[in-house]
Tab-separated table of C-alpha atoms in Angstrom:
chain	number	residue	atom	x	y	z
A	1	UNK	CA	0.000	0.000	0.000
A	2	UNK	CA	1.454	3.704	-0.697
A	3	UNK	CA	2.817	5.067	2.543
A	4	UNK	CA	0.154	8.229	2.252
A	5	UNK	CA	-2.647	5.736	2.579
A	6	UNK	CA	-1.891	3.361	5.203
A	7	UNK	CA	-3.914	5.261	7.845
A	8	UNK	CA	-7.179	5.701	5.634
A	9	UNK	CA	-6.720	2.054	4.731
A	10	UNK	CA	-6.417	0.881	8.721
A	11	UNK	CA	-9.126	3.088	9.371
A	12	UNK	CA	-11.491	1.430	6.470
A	13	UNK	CA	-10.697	-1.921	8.290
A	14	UNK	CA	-11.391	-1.094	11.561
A	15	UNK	CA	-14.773	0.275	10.838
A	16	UNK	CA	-15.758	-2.700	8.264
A	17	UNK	CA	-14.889	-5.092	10.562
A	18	UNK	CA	-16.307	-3.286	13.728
A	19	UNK	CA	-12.736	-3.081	15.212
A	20	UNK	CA	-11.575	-6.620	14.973
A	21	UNK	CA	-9.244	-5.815	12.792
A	22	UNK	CA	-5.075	-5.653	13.549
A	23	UNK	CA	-2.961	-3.843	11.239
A	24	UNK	CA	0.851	-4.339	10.863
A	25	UNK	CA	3.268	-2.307	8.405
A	26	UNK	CA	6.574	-1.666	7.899
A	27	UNK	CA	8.780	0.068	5.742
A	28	UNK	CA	10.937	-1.970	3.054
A	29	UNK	CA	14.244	-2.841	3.869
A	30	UNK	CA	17.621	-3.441	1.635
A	31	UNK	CA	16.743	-7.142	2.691
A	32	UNK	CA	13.257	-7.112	0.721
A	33	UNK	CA	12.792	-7.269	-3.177
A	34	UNK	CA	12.738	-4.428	-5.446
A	35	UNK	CA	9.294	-2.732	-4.276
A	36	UNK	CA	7.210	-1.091	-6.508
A	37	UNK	CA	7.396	2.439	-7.681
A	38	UNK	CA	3.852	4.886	-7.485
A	39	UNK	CA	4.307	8.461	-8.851
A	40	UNK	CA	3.562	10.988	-6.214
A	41	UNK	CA	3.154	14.313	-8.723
A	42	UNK	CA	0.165	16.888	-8.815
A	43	UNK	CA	-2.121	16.765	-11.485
A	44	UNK	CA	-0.947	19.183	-13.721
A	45	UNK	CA	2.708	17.264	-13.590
A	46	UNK	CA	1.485	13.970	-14.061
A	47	UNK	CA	1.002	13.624	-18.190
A	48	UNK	CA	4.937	14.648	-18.324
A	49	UNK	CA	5.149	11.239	-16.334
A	50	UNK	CA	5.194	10.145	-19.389
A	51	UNK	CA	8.426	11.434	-20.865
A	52	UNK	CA	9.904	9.622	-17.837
A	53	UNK	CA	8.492	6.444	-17.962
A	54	UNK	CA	9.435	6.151	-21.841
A	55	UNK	CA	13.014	6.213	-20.700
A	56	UNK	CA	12.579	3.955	-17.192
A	57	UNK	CA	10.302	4.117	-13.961
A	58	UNK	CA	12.324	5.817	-11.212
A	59	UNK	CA	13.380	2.717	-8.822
A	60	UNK	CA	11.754	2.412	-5.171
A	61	UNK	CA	14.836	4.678	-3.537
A	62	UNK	CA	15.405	6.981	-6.174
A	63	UNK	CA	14.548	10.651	-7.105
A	64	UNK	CA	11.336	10.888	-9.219
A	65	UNK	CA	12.933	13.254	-11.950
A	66	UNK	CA	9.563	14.413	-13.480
A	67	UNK	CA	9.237	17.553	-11.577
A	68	UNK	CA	12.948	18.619	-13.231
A	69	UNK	CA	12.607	17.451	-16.579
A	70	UNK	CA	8.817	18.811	-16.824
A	71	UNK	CA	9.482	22.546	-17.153
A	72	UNK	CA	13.324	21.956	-18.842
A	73	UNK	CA	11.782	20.233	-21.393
A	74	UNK	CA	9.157	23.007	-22.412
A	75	UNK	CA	11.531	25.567	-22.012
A	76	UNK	CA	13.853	23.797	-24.630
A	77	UNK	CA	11.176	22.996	-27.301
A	78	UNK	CA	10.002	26.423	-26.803
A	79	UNK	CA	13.746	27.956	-27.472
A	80	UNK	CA	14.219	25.518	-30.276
A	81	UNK	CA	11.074	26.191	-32.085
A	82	UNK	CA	11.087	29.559	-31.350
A	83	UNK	CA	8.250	30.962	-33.755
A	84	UNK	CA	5.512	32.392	-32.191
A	85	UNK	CA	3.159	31.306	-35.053
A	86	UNK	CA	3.762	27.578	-35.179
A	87	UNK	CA	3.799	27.924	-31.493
A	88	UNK	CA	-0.227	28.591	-31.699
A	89	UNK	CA	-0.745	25.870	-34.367
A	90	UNK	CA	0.598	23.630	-32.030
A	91	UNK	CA	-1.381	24.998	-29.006
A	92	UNK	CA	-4.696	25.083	-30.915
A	93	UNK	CA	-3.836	21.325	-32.757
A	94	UNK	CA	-3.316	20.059	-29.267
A	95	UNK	CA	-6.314	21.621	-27.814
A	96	UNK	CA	-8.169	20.338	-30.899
A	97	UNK	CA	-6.902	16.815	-30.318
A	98	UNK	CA	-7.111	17.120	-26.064
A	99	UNK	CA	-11.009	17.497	-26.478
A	100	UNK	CA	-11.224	15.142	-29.843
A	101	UNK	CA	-8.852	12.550	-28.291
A	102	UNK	CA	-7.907	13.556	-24.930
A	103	UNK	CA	-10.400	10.996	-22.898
A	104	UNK	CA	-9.501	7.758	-25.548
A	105	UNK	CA	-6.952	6.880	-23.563
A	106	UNK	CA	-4.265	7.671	-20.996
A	107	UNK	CA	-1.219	7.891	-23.258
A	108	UNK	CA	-2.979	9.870	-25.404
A	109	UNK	CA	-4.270	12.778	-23.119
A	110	UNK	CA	-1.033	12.863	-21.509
A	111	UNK	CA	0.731	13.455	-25.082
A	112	UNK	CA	-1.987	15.981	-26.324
A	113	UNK	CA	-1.513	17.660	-22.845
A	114	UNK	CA	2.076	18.149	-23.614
A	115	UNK	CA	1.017	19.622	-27.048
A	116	UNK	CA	-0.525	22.294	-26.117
A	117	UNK	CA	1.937	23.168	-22.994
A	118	UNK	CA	4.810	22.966	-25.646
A	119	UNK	CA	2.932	25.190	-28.319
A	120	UNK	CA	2.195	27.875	-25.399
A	121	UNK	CA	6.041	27.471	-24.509
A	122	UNK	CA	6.675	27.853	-28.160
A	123	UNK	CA	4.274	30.983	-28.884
A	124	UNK	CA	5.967	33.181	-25.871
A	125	UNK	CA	9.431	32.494	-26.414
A	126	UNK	CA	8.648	32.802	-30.065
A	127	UNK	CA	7.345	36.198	-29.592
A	128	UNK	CA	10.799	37.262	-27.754
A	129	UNK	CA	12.716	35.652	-30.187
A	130	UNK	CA	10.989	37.575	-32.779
A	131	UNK	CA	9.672	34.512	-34.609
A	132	UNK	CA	6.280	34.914	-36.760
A	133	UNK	CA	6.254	32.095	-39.309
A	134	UNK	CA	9.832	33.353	-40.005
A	135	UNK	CA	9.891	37.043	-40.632
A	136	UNK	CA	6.741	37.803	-41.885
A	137	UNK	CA	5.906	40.489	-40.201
A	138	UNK	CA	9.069	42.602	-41.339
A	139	UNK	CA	9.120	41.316	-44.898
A	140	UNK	CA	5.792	41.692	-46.022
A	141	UNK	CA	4.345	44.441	-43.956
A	142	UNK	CA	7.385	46.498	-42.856
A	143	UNK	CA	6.182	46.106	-39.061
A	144	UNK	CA	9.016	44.955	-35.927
A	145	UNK	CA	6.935	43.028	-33.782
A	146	UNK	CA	7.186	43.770	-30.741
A	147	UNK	CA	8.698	42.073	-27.459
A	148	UNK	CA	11.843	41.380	-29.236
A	149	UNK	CA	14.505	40.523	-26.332
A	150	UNK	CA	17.149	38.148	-28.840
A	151	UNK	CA	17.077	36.908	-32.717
A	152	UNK	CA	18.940	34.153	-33.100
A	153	UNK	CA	19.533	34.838	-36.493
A	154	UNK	CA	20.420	38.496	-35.844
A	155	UNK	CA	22.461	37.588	-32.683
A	156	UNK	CA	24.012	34.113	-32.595
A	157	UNK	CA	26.961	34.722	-30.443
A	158	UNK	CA	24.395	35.641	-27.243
A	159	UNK	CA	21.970	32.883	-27.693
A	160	UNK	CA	24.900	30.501	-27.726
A	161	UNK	CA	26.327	32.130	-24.837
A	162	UNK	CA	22.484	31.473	-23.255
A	163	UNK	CA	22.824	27.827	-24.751
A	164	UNK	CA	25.718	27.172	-22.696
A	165	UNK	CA	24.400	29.251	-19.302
A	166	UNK	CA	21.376	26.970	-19.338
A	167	UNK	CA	23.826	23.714	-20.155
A	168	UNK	CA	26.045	23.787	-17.445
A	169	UNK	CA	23.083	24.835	-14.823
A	170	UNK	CA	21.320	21.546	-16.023
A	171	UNK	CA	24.745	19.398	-16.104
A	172	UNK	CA	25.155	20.982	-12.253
A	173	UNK	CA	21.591	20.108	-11.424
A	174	UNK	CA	21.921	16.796	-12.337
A	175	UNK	CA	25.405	16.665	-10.404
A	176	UNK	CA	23.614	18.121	-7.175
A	177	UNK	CA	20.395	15.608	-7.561
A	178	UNK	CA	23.156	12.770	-7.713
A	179	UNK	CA	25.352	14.365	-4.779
A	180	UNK	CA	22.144	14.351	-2.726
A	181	UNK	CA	21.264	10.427	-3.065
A	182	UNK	CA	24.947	9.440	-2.805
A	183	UNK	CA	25.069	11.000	0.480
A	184	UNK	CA	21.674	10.233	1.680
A	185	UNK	CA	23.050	6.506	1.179
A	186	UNK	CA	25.814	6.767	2.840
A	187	UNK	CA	27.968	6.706	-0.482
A	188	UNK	CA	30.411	9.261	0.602
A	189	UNK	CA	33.585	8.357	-1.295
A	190	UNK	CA	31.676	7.909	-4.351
A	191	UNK	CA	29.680	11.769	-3.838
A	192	UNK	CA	33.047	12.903	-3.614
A	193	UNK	CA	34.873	11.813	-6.229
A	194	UNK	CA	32.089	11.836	-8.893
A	195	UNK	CA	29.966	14.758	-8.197
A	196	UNK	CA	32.128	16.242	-5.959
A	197	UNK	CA	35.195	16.850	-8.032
A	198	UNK	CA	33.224	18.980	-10.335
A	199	UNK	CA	32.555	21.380	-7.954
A	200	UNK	CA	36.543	21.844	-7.763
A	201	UNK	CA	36.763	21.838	-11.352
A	202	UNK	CA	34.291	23.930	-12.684
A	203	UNK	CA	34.828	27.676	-10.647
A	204	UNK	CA	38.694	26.747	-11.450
A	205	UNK	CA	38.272	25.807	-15.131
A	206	UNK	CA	36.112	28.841	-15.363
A	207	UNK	CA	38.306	31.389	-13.601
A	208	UNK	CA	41.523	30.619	-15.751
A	209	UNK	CA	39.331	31.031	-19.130
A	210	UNK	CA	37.994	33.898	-18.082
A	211	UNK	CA	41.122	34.879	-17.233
A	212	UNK	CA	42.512	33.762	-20.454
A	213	UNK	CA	40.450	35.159	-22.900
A	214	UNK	CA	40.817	38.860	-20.701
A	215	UNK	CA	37.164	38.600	-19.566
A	216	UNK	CA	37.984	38.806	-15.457
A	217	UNK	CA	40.774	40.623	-14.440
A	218	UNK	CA	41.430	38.600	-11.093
A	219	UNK	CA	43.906	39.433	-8.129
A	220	UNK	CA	47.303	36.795	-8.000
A	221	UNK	CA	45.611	34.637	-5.409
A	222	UNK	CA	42.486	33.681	-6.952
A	223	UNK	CA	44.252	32.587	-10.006
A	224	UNK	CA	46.836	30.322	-8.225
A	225	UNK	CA	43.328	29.091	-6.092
A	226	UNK	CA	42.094	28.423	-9.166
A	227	UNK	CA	45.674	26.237	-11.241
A	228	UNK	CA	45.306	24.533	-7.519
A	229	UNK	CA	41.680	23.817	-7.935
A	230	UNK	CA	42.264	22.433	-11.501
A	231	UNK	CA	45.248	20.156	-10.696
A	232	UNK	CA	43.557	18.918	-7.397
A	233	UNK	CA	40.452	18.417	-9.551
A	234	UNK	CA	42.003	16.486	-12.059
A	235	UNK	CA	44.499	14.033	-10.210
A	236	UNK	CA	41.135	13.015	-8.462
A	237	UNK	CA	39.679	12.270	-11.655
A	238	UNK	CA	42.602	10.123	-12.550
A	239	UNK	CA	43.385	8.754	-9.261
A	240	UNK	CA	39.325	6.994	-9.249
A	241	UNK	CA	38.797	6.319	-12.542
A	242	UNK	CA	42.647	5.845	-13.844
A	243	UNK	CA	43.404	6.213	-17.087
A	244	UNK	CA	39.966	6.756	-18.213
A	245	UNK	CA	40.121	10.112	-16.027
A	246	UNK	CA	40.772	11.559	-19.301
A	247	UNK	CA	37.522	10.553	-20.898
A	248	UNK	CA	35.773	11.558	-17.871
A	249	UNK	CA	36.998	14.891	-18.598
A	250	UNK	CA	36.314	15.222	-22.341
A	251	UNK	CA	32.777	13.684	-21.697
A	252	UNK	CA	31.817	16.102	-19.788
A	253	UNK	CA	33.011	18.969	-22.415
A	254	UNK	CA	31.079	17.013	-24.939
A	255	UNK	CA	27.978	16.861	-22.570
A	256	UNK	CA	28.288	21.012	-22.173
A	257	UNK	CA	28.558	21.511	-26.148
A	258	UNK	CA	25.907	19.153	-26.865
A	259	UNK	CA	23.345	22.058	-25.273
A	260	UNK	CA	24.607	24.534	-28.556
A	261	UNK	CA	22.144	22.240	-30.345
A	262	UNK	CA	19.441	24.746	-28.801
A	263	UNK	CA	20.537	27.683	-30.721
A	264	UNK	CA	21.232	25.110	-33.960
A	265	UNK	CA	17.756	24.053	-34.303
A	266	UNK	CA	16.089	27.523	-33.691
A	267	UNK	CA	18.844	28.702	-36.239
A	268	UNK	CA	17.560	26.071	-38.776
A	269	UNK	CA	13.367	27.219	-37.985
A	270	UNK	CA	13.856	30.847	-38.580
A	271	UNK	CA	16.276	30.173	-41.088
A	272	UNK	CA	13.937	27.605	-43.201
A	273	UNK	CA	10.964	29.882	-42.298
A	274	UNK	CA	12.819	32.641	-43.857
A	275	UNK	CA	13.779	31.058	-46.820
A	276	UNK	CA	10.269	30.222	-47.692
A	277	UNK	CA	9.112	33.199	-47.399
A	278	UNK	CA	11.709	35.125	-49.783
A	279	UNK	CA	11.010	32.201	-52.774
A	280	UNK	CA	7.409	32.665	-52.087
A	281	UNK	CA	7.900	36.677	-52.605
A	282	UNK	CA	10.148	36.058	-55.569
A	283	UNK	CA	7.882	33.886	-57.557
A	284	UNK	CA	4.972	36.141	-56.855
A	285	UNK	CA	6.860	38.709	-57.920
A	286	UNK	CA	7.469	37.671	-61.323
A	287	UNK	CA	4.039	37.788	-63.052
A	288	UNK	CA	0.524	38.287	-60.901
A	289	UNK	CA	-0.270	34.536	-62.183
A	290	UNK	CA	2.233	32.867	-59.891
A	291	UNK	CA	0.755	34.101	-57.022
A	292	UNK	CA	-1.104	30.410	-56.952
A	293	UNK	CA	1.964	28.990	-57.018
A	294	UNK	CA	3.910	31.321	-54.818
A	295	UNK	CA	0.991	30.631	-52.255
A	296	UNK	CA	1.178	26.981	-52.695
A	297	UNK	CA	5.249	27.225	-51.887
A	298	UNK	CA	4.426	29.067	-48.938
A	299	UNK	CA	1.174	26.865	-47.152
A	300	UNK	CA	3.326	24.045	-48.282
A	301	UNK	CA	6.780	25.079	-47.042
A	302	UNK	CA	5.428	26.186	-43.646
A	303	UNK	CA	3.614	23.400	-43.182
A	304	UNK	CA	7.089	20.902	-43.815
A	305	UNK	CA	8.595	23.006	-41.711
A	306	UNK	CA	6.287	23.124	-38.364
A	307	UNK	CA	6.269	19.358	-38.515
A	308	UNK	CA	10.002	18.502	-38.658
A	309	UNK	CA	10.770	21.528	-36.825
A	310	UNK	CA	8.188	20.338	-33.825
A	311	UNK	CA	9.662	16.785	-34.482
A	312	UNK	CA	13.594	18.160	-34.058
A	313	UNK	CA	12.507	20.271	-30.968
A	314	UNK	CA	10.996	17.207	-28.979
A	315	UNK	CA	14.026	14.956	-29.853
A	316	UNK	CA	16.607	17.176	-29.162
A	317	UNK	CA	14.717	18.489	-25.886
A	318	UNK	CA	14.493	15.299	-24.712
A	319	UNK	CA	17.822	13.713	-25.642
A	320	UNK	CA	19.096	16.416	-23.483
A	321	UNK	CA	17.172	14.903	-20.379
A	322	UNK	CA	17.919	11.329	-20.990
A	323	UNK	CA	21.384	11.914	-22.399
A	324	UNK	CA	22.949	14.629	-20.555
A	325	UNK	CA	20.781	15.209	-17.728
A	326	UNK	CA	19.742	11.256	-16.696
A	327	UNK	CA	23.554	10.467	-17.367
A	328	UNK	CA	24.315	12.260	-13.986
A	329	UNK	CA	22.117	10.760	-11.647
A	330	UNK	CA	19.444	8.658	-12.936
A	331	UNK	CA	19.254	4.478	-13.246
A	332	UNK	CA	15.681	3.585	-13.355
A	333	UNK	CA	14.067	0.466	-14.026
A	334	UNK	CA	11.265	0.498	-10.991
A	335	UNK	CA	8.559	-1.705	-11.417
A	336	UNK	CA	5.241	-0.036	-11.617
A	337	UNK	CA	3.042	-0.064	-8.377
């Protein structure tokens, strides 16, 4: 029985039986078999119980990651997309389908639920990313829309500086959610030397670059703090995992860059969108006939666009979580309750 309802279930006995009834529980133990895993979310998290489930049920003593991955997730379709008009498609498809579809079955409300949450996601960050079915609004009626905060098009150095902000605060998350069940184990020497050491690493590695490229200019002390940190660091890497210390060290580089692929797909949507849009103007351009087909290029182009755009963003966003993110701290394989 789920912990939460042991005392209305020895209750229900008592009174059904007209208190002959005894009632004995215990926790499980290390010495019992795997027990069975019940999600304990609110309503409005469960359908994203889905995304983890499709990689593995949490096991009976681990972290439930759904309320992490939930709002991570939306937030990277929504950057990825990042076109305020496909962003309502989506919202009003998924509402269509949520009230058409929504009560067939489970998987199927939960997955039209995360429609619609990813097309709102989609639709606001589209607006500040100045995203409306490419640049519509600029090339056909000569307006800015407004709420513009960064273009990826226009600005690609800052939204992969953003890319790589929001990488290593996931990576770390991951680290600290893994640091927290180590040591609630009792897995000390293994918090230490594989969450731990990044802790070292990471202000020291960051310090020198900064440093480096003449970003920071740092006092003496907190420079030799940080060559200290970053030997220290490293010689722990080696000294647990030997030799393939080093790989430890380039994977997690390669986990870091692998979050640019948030500014390369919303690079490749506003830069498809975009590109539709000027063959569309050049072929009605050349004689009023071709309008029909200029009109056909753009409902068609659009339209091939939103869907393996959409598809890309919900790949990518979650091959983040179950590459990059799960990689940290996450096993899985619970049996369901």
């Amino acid at each position: 029985v789920p912990a939460g309802e042991i005392a209305g279930m020895e209750q229900r006995l008592l009174r059904e039986s007209d208190g002959n009834a005894f009632v004995d529980t215990r926790t499980p133990g290390e010495e019992d078999p795997e027990p069975p895993t019940e999600y304990q979310n609110p309503a409005w998290l469960k359908p994203f119980e889905l995304l983890t489930t499709t990689f593995a049920r949490p096991h009976y003593d681990e972290i439930d990651p759904t309320p992490f991955i939930a709002p991570i997730f939306v937030l990277f379709f929504g950057l990825m997309l990042g076109d305020a008009g496909y962003g309502l498609i989506l919202t009003f498809a998924g509402l269509f389908l949520y009230h058409r579809l929504g009560r067939s079955s489970r998987s199927m409300h939960d997955m039209t639920y995360i429609l619609v949450i990813i097309g709102i996601s989609a639709t606001f960050l589209g607006i500040i990313q100045g995203g409306w079915f490419g640049d519509i609004p600029q090339r056909f009626f000569g307006a800015t829309p407004p709420f513009i905060i960064i273009e990826p098009l226009k600005d690609p150095i800052t939204f992969f500086q953003f890319s790589l902000i929001l990488g290593i605060f996931h990576i770390n998350l991951g680290l600290c959610l893994a640091l927290y069940q180590n040591l609630k184990k009792g897995l000390n020497r293994t918090a230490l030397f594989e969450q731990g050491v990044w802790f070292i690493l990471q202000p020291s590695a960051g310090i020198l670059l900064a440093g480096f490229f003449g970003w920071v200019d740092f006092p003496p002390f907190v420079v030799y703090a940080a060559y200290a940190g970053a030997i220290v660091g490293a010689l722990m890497i080696f000294y647990y995992r030997g030799p393939m210390g080093f790989f430890g060290l380039t994977g997690f580089l390669g986990d870091w860059l692998s979050y640019v692929r948030i500014l390369a797909l919303a690079l490749a949507t506003g830069g498809i969108a975009m590109t539709i849009n000027i063959l569309a103007e050049l072929i009605a351009g050349i004689h009023p006939i071709m309008i029909v087909p200029a009109a056909f290029i753009f409902l068609g182009g659009h339209t091939f666009n939103i869907i393996i755009q959409s598809l890309g963003g919900v790949i990518h966003a979650i091959r983040l979580q179950y590459i990059e993110f799960f990689g940290k701290f996450y096993t899985g394989g619970g049996k369901p309750f």
